[in-house]
Coordinates of C-alpha atoms and ligand atoms in Angstrom, one line a residue:
M1 CA 34.1 13.0 7.2
R2 CA 33.3 12.9 3.5
A3 CA 30.2 11.6 1.6
V4 CA 30.2 11.0 -2.1
A5 CA 27.0 10.1 -3.9
G6 CA 26.0 9.4 -7.5
D7 CA 22.9 11.4 -7.2
A8 CA 20.7 13.4 -4.7
A9 CA 18.9 10.4 -3.6
G10 CA 22.3 8.7 -2.9
A11 CA 23.4 11.7 -0.9
S12 CA 20.1 11.5 1.2
H13 CA 20.8 7.8 1.8
A14 CA 24.3 8.7 3.0
A15 CA 22.9 11.2 5.4
Q16 CA 20.6 8.5 6.8
S17 CA 23.5 6.2 7.2
L18 CA 25.4 8.9 9.1
R19 CA 22.4 9.4 11.3
Q20 CA 22.4 5.7 12.1
L21 CA 26.1 5.8 13.0
L22 CA 25.6 8.7 15.3
G23 CA 23.2 6.6 17.5
P24 CA 19.6 6.7 18.5
D25 CA 19.7 10.2 19.9
A26 CA 20.2 11.4 16.2
F27 CA 16.7 10.2 15.7
R28 CA 15.3 12.4 18.4
A29 CA 14.3 15.8 16.9
A30 CA 15.0 17.6 20.3
D31 CA 18.6 16.3 20.4
I32 CA 19.7 17.0 16.9
H33 CA 21.4 20.4 17.7
R34 CA 23.6 18.8 20.4
G35 CA 27.3 19.6 19.9
D36 CA 29.1 16.5 20.9
W37 CA 28.4 13.9 18.2
A38 CA 31.1 11.3 17.6
L39 CA 31.3 9.0 14.6
P40 CA 33.2 5.7 14.5
C41 CA 36.0 5.5 12.0
G42 CA 35.3 3.6 8.8
E43 CA 34.2 3.6 5.3
V44 CA 30.7 2.7 4.0
V45 CA 30.3 1.8 0.3
D46 CA 26.7 1.1 -0.5
H47 CA 24.0 1.1 -3.0
P48 CA 20.4 -0.3 -3.1
R49 CA 19.7 -3.7 -4.8
F50 CA 16.3 -2.6 -6.3
P51 CA 14.9 0.6 -7.7
W52 CA 11.4 0.0 -6.2
R53 CA 11.5 -0.3 -2.5
G54 CA 7.9 0.2 -1.8
V55 CA 5.2 0.2 0.8
L56 CA 1.5 0.3 0.2
L57 CA -0.5 2.3 2.8
D58 CA -4.3 1.7 2.6
V59 CA -5.8 5.0 3.6
A60 CA -9.3 3.9 2.3
R61 CA -10.3 1.3 4.9
H62 CA -9.2 3.5 7.7
F63 CA -8.3 7.1 6.9
Q64 CA -4.8 8.0 7.9
P65 CA -4.6 11.8 8.6
K66 CA -2.2 13.9 6.5
A67 CA 0.1 14.3 9.5
A68 CA 0.3 10.6 9.9
V69 CA 1.2 10.2 6.2
L70 CA 3.9 12.9 6.5
R71 CA 5.3 11.1 9.5
F72 CA 5.2 7.8 7.7
L73 CA 7.2 9.3 4.8
D74 CA 9.9 10.3 7.3
L75 CA 9.9 6.8 8.7
M76 CA 10.2 5.4 5.1
A77 CA 13.2 7.8 4.4
A78 CA 14.9 6.6 7.6
H79 CA 14.6 3.1 6.1
K80 CA 15.6 4.1 2.6
L81 CA 12.3 3.0 1.2
N82 CA 11.5 5.1 -1.9
V83 CA 7.9 4.3 -3.2
L84 CA 4.7 5.1 -1.2
H85 CA 1.7 3.4 -2.9
L86 CA -1.3 5.2 -1.5
H87 CA -4.5 3.0 -1.8
L88 CA -6.9 6.1 -2.1
T89 CA -10.2 4.5 -3.0
D90 CA -12.2 1.4 -2.0
D91 CA -15.6 0.1 -1.2
Q92 CA -15.2 1.6 2.4
G93 CA -14.0 5.1 1.5
W94 CA -12.9 7.5 -1.2
R95 CA -10.0 9.7 0.1
L96 CA -9.0 11.8 -2.9
E97 CA -10.7 15.2 -3.5
V98 CA -11.6 15.5 -7.1
P99 CA -12.9 19.1 -7.9
A100 CA -15.1 18.0 -10.8
Y101 CA -17.0 15.5 -8.6
P102 CA -17.4 16.9 -5.1
R103 CA -19.8 14.1 -4.0
L104 CA -16.8 11.6 -4.1
T105 CA -15.6 13.1 -0.9
E106 CA -18.8 14.8 0.4
V107 CA -20.5 11.4 0.4
G108 CA -17.8 8.7 -0.5
A109 CA -15.4 9.7 2.2
W110 CA -17.7 8.8 5.1
R111 CA -19.3 5.6 6.4
K112 CA -21.6 5.1 9.3
G113 CA -19.4 2.5 11.2
S114 CA -16.8 -0.2 10.8
W115 CA -17.5 -3.9 10.9
T116 CA -16.8 -5.6 14.2
G117 CA -18.1 -9.1 13.5
R118 CA -16.5 -12.0 11.7
Q119 CA -17.0 -12.5 8.0
V120 CA -18.2 -16.1 8.6
D121 CA -21.0 -14.8 10.7
G122 CA -22.9 -13.4 7.8
D123 CA -24.7 -10.1 8.1
P124 CA -22.1 -7.7 9.3
T125 CA -22.8 -5.6 12.2
H126 CA -20.9 -2.3 12.7
D127 CA -19.6 -0.4 15.7
G128 CA -21.8 2.6 15.2
R129 CA -18.8 5.0 15.1
P130 CA -18.9 7.0 11.9
H131 CA -15.6 7.0 10.2
G132 CA -14.1 9.0 7.4
G133 CA -11.8 11.7 6.1
F134 CA -10.2 12.7 2.8
Y135 CA -7.2 14.6 1.5
T136 CA -7.8 18.0 -0.3
T137 CA -5.8 18.8 -3.4
A138 CA -3.6 21.0 -1.3
D139 CA -3.0 18.2 1.2
L140 CA -2.0 15.8 -1.6
R141 CA 0.3 18.4 -3.2
E142 CA 1.9 18.8 0.2
I143 CA 2.3 15.0 0.6
V144 CA 3.9 14.7 -2.8
A145 CA 6.3 17.5 -2.3
Y146 CA 7.2 16.3 1.2
A147 CA 7.9 12.8 -0.3
R148 CA 9.9 14.3 -3.2
A149 CA 12.1 16.1 -0.9
R150 CA 12.9 12.7 0.8
H151 CA 13.4 11.1 -2.6
I152 CA 10.2 9.1 -2.3
T153 CA 7.7 8.7 -5.1
V154 CA 4.0 8.7 -4.2
V155 CA 2.1 6.2 -6.5
P156 CA -1.6 6.9 -6.3
E157 CA -4.1 4.1 -6.7
V158 CA -7.7 4.6 -8.0
D159 CA -9.1 1.0 -8.0
V160 CA -11.4 0.0 -10.8
P161 CA -13.8 -1.7 -11.7
G162 CA -14.3 -3.4 -8.4
H163 CA -13.6 -2.0 -4.9
S164 CA -15.7 0.9 -6.0
Q165 CA -18.7 1.0 -3.7
A166 CA -17.8 4.4 -2.2
A167 CA -17.7 6.0 -5.6
I168 CA -21.1 4.4 -6.5
A169 CA -22.5 5.6 -3.2
A170 CA -21.5 9.2 -4.2
Y171 CA -22.7 8.8 -7.9
P172 CA -25.2 5.8 -8.2
E173 CA -25.1 6.1 -12.0
L174 CA -21.5 4.8 -11.9
G175 CA -22.8 1.5 -10.6
A176 CA -23.7 -1.6 -12.6
T177 CA -27.2 -1.6 -11.2
G178 CA -27.8 2.1 -11.0
A179 CA -29.3 1.6 -7.5
P180 CA -28.3 3.7 -4.5
V181 CA -25.9 2.1 -2.1
E182 CA -24.2 3.3 1.1
V183 CA -20.4 3.5 1.6
W184 CA -19.6 0.0 2.8
H185 CA -19.0 -0.7 6.5
A186 CA -18.1 -4.3 6.0
W187 CA -14.7 -5.8 5.0
G188 CA -14.2 -8.1 2.0
V189 CA -15.0 -7.6 -1.6
S190 CA -18.3 -5.8 -2.4
E191 CA -20.4 -7.1 -5.2
H192 CA -21.1 -3.5 -6.3
V193 CA -19.0 -2.8 -9.4
L194 CA -18.8 -0.1 -12.0
A195 CA -21.1 -0.1 -15.0
P196 CA -19.3 -1.0 -18.3
S197 CA -20.3 2.3 -20.0
R198 CA -18.7 5.2 -21.8
H199 CA -20.1 7.5 -19.1
V200 CA -18.0 5.6 -16.4
I201 CA -14.9 5.7 -18.6
D202 CA -15.3 9.4 -19.1
F203 CA -15.9 10.0 -15.5
Y204 CA -12.7 8.1 -14.5
K205 CA -10.7 9.8 -17.3
T206 CA -11.5 13.1 -15.5
V207 CA -10.4 11.5 -12.2
I208 CA -7.2 10.5 -13.9
D209 CA -6.6 13.9 -15.3
H210 CA -6.7 15.3 -11.8
V211 CA -4.6 12.5 -10.4
V212 CA -1.8 13.1 -12.9
D213 CA -2.0 16.8 -12.2
V214 CA -1.5 16.2 -8.5
F215 CA 0.9 13.3 -8.4
D216 CA 4.3 13.3 -10.2
S217 CA 4.7 9.6 -10.2
P218 CA 5.6 8.0 -13.5
V219 CA 3.3 5.1 -12.5
V220 CA -0.5 5.3 -11.7
C221 CA -2.2 2.3 -10.2
L222 CA -5.6 1.4 -11.5
G223 CA -6.1 -1.6 -9.2
G224 CA -8.1 -4.2 -11.1
D225 CA -8.1 -6.7 -8.3
E226 CA -10.9 -8.9 -7.0
V227 CA -13.7 -8.0 -9.4
P228 CA -17.1 -9.8 -8.9
T229 CA -18.9 -10.2 -12.2
K230 CA -22.3 -11.1 -11.1
Q231 CA -23.9 -7.6 -11.6
W232 CA -22.9 -7.5 -15.2
R233 CA -25.0 -8.9 -18.1
P234 CA -23.9 -10.8 -21.2
D235 CA -25.6 -8.2 -23.4
Q236 CA -23.5 -5.4 -21.8
A237 CA -20.3 -7.4 -22.7
A238 CA -21.7 -8.1 -26.2
A239 CA -22.3 -4.3 -26.7
L240 CA -18.6 -3.7 -26.1
G241 CA -17.7 -6.5 -28.6
L242 CA -16.6 -8.8 -25.7
D243 CA -17.3 -12.5 -25.5
S244 CA -18.4 -12.6 -21.8
V245 CA -18.7 -10.6 -18.7
D246 CA -15.4 -12.0 -17.6
A247 CA -13.7 -9.8 -20.2
I248 CA -15.1 -6.6 -18.8
P249 CA -12.4 -5.9 -16.3
G250 CA -9.8 -6.2 -19.1
W251 CA -11.9 -3.7 -21.1
F252 CA -11.8 -1.2 -18.3
L253 CA -8.0 -1.6 -18.0
R254 CA -7.4 -1.1 -21.7
E255 CA -9.7 2.0 -21.8
L256 CA -8.2 3.7 -18.8
S257 CA -4.6 2.6 -19.1
A258 CA -4.6 4.2 -22.6
H259 CA -5.6 7.5 -20.9
V260 CA -2.9 7.1 -18.4
A261 CA -0.5 6.5 -21.2
A262 CA -1.7 9.6 -23.1
H263 CA -0.5 11.5 -20.0
G264 CA 2.9 9.9 -20.4
R265 CA 2.5 7.8 -17.4
R266 CA 2.5 3.9 -16.9
T267 CA -0.3 1.9 -15.4
L268 CA 0.3 -0.5 -12.5
G269 CA -2.3 -3.2 -12.1
W270 CA -2.8 -5.9 -9.6
D271 CA -2.0 -9.4 -11.1
D272 CA -5.7 -10.2 -11.5
V273 CA -5.5 -8.1 -14.7
M274 CA -3.5 -10.9 -16.1
D275 CA -6.5 -13.2 -16.0
H276 CA -8.0 -11.2 -18.9
E277 CA -7.1 -11.4 -22.6
G278 CA -5.5 -8.4 -24.3
L279 CA -3.4 -7.1 -21.5
V280 CA -1.9 -3.8 -22.6
P281 CA 1.8 -3.9 -23.2
G282 CA 3.8 -1.9 -20.7
V283 CA 1.4 -2.3 -17.7
V284 CA 3.5 -2.9 -14.6
I285 CA 2.1 -5.9 -12.6
G286 CA 1.9 -5.9 -8.8
S287 CA 2.3 -9.7 -8.0
W288 CA 0.2 -10.0 -4.9
R289 CA -1.6 -13.4 -5.1
G290 CA 1.7 -15.2 -5.1
E291 CA 5.0 -15.3 -7.1
E292 CA 3.6 -17.2 -10.1
S293 CA 1.9 -14.2 -11.7
G294 CA 5.0 -12.2 -11.3
V295 CA 7.0 -14.8 -13.1
A296 CA 4.4 -15.1 -15.8
A297 CA 4.3 -11.3 -16.2
A298 CA 8.1 -10.9 -16.4
L299 CA 8.3 -13.7 -19.0
A300 CA 5.6 -11.9 -21.0
G301 CA 7.8 -8.8 -20.9
H302 CA 6.1 -6.8 -18.2
D303 CA 7.9 -5.1 -15.3
V304 CA 6.8 -6.4 -12.0
V305 CA 6.7 -5.3 -8.4
M306 CA 6.7 -8.4 -6.1
C307 CA 4.2 -8.1 -3.1
P308 CA 3.0 -11.6 -2.6
E309 CA 0.6 -11.9 0.2
Q310 CA 2.3 -15.0 1.5
H311 CA 5.3 -12.9 2.4
V312 CA 5.0 -9.2 2.7
Y313 CA 1.4 -8.4 3.9
L314 CA 2.0 -6.6 7.1
D315 CA -1.6 -6.6 8.2
H316 CA -1.2 -10.4 8.8
R317 CA -0.7 -11.2 12.5
Q318 CA 2.9 -11.3 13.8
S319 CA 2.7 -14.2 16.2
D320 CA 0.4 -16.8 17.7
H321 CA 0.5 -15.0 21.1
P322 CA -3.1 -15.0 22.4
D323 CA -3.0 -11.2 22.8
E324 CA -1.9 -10.5 19.3
P325 CA -4.4 -7.8 18.2
V326 CA -4.9 -8.3 14.5
P327 CA -6.5 -11.6 13.7
V328 CA -6.1 -11.4 9.9
G329 CA -5.9 -15.0 8.7
Y330 CA -2.2 -15.7 8.4
L331 CA 0.9 -15.7 10.5
R332 CA 3.7 -13.5 9.1
T333 CA 6.6 -13.2 11.5
L334 CA 9.5 -10.8 11.4
A335 CA 11.7 -13.7 10.4
D336 CA 9.3 -14.6 7.6
V337 CA 9.6 -11.1 6.2
Y338 CA 13.3 -11.1 6.5
A339 CA 13.5 -14.4 4.7
Y340 CA 11.6 -13.1 1.6
E341 CA 13.4 -13.1 -1.6
P342 CA 12.0 -10.8 -4.3
V343 CA 13.5 -12.5 -7.3
P344 CA 11.5 -15.7 -7.6
D345 CA 13.6 -18.9 -8.0
A346 CA 11.5 -19.8 -11.0
L347 CA 12.4 -16.7 -12.9
P348 CA 15.2 -17.2 -15.5
E349 CA 18.2 -15.0 -15.1
D350 CA 17.6 -13.1 -18.4
A351 CA 14.3 -11.9 -16.9
H352 CA 15.5 -10.8 -13.5
H353 CA 15.8 -7.2 -14.6
R354 CA 11.9 -7.2 -15.0
V355 CA 11.6 -7.3 -11.2
L356 CA 11.7 -3.6 -10.3
G357 CA 11.7 -4.5 -6.6
A358 CA 9.1 -5.4 -4.0
Q359 CA 6.4 -3.7 -1.9
A360 CA 5.2 -4.4 1.6
Q361 CA 1.5 -3.9 1.9
I362 CA -0.3 -2.4 4.9
W363 CA -4.0 -2.9 4.6
T364 CA -5.9 -1.1 7.3
E365 CA -9.3 -3.0 7.9
H366 CA -8.0 -3.7 11.4
L367 CA -5.6 -0.8 11.7
D368 CA -8.0 2.1 12.7
S369 CA -5.2 4.5 13.9
P370 CA -1.6 5.5 13.1
R371 CA -0.6 3.7 16.4
R372 CA -2.0 0.4 15.0
V373 CA -0.2 1.0 11.7
D374 CA 3.0 1.5 13.6
Y375 CA 2.4 -1.8 15.4
A376 CA 1.7 -3.7 12.2
A377 CA 4.5 -2.1 10.2
F378 CA 7.4 -2.2 12.7
P379 CA 9.7 -3.8 13.0
R380 CA 8.8 -6.0 10.0
L381 CA 9.2 -3.0 7.7
A382 CA 12.8 -2.7 8.9
A383 CA 13.3 -6.3 7.9
F384 CA 11.7 -5.6 4.6
A385 CA 13.8 -2.5 4.0
E386 CA 16.9 -4.7 4.4
V387 CA 15.5 -7.3 1.9
V388 CA 15.1 -4.7 -0.9
W389 CA 18.3 -2.9 -0.2
T390 CA 20.9 -5.5 0.5
P391 CA 22.4 -8.0 -2.0
R392 CA 21.0 -11.5 -1.4
A393 CA 24.3 -12.9 -0.5
R394 CA 24.9 -10.4 2.3
R395 CA 21.5 -11.0 4.0
D396 CA 22.1 -12.4 7.5
P397 CA 19.1 -13.3 9.7
A398 CA 21.0 -13.7 12.8
G399 CA 22.9 -10.4 12.3
F400 CA 19.7 -8.6 11.5
A401 CA 18.1 -9.9 14.7
A402 CA 21.0 -8.7 16.8
R403 CA 21.3 -5.3 15.1
L404 CA 17.6 -4.9 15.5
V405 CA 17.6 -5.2 19.2
E406 CA 20.9 -3.5 19.9
H407 CA 20.7 -0.6 17.4
H408 CA 17.4 -0.2 15.6
L409 CA 14.7 -0.6 18.2
P410 CA 16.3 2.2 20.2
R411 CA 16.2 4.4 17.0
L412 CA 12.5 3.5 16.6
D413 CA 12.0 4.4 20.3
A414 CA 13.6 7.7 19.7
L415 CA 11.3 8.3 16.7
G416 CA 8.3 7.4 18.8
V417 CA 7.3 4.4 16.8
E418 CA 5.0 1.9 18.7
Y419 CA 6.4 -1.2 17.1
R420 CA 5.6 -4.7 18.2
P421 CA 8.2 -5.4 21.0
P422 CA 10.2 -8.7 20.5
G423 CA 8.6 -10.0 23.8
G424 CA 5.0 -9.8 22.8
P425 CA 2.1 -7.5 22.1
R426 CA 1.8 -4.1 23.7
P427 CA -0.9 -4.1 26.3
W428 CA -3.0 -1.3 24.7
Q429 CA -3.4 -3.4 21.5
T430 CA -5.6 -5.8 23.3
R431 CA -9.2 -5.0 23.5
P432 CA -11.1 -7.5 25.6
G433 CA -14.7 -8.1 24.5
V434 CA -14.1 -7.1 20.9
P435 CA -14.9 -10.3 18.8
G436 CA -12.1 -11.4 16.6
R437 CA -12.2 -9.5 13.4
Q438 CA -11.4 -11.2 10.1
R439 CA -11.0 -9.8 6.6
Ligands
ACM501 C1 -4.9 -7.0 -2.9 O1 -4.5 -7.4 -1.8 N1 -6.3 -7.1 -3.2 C2 -4.1 -6.3 -4.0

């Protein structure tokens, strides 16, 4: 047996391929020291199609404990995925310890409950179960090192200027109104946004200083998605030399991405940032609202990560089975995910290189435990992993479906992954009496 690789990541991929060839027992930690392994004869020549084979894990809506994140990194490595985008801050929780601002986690990491009602029902009720948690700096350094040892880059996200109610709950002067608010217990998009002030920029520069100290990723995500403007006043925009409040999100991005750049890192922004004038050159665009913004960004000379919600949002429900547990709006089957093509048809060939790759997104409003994350992620993440690894011409839906059942689900069983079985939902996922939740 001989493995030859171009770099250390390649050697690690080769080791994963060998593990796959050894059979499912090679994925069971207790069996790995067995002596009688046999490999079939053959030659594997392989390399990944895209450099960015990512997964977003939302640890803000429901905190995922450190052990769950480390396990998730092992699962990513087993699927040769190499970017973990950690969504660390949102209206419902701030999960990143920042020594200069202890209230971000003392206050911002905790909420009094989680929404159980439906968004359409108006005033949200919550389940009365306090929820929270955060990663210490030591936790995050451990996560980054663990990822690095598996050739995975952890991309941190600090979302501004919307999705910031937890930060405002901790430090009300960060908010556009200055009024006290609680960490939000509802889902959706909070109207509480950051104040367009020097104080807020300086505060977030200090946060970014800490983030770049802890995370070694060449890219830092500043979010920028879904920003309500109703709390901002025209005179605040004018004071910044802007025509209207609609330009304030772009101002935030310019100010803070310059600080990210001063640290020698690049900013990733959700495609909403393209709605504003003066987009900073070099910002990487996460194309989530569809493919069109990814095409526009690539044509404008931006690198893009394709993560359109119509294809790779793994919080969407997996089937129309009546017991399917996660009633987030849309149906996204395993076959749908396998059929996704990261390079949009509308993108001219000379801009294909702008597509760094794609990213599956696991938002956790409805995933309140690592078990539920397992269920949402797998086996769709295995389909996604093949999409970002395999050349388009070699993709084979029928072959994937057969290999999944014969070879891969047994590996996931050995790893203890509670994936969605092909036959229907797992019984423990169904909770009678809980009204259907929606985003
Ligand atoms: C997003 O789904 N709001 C990026």
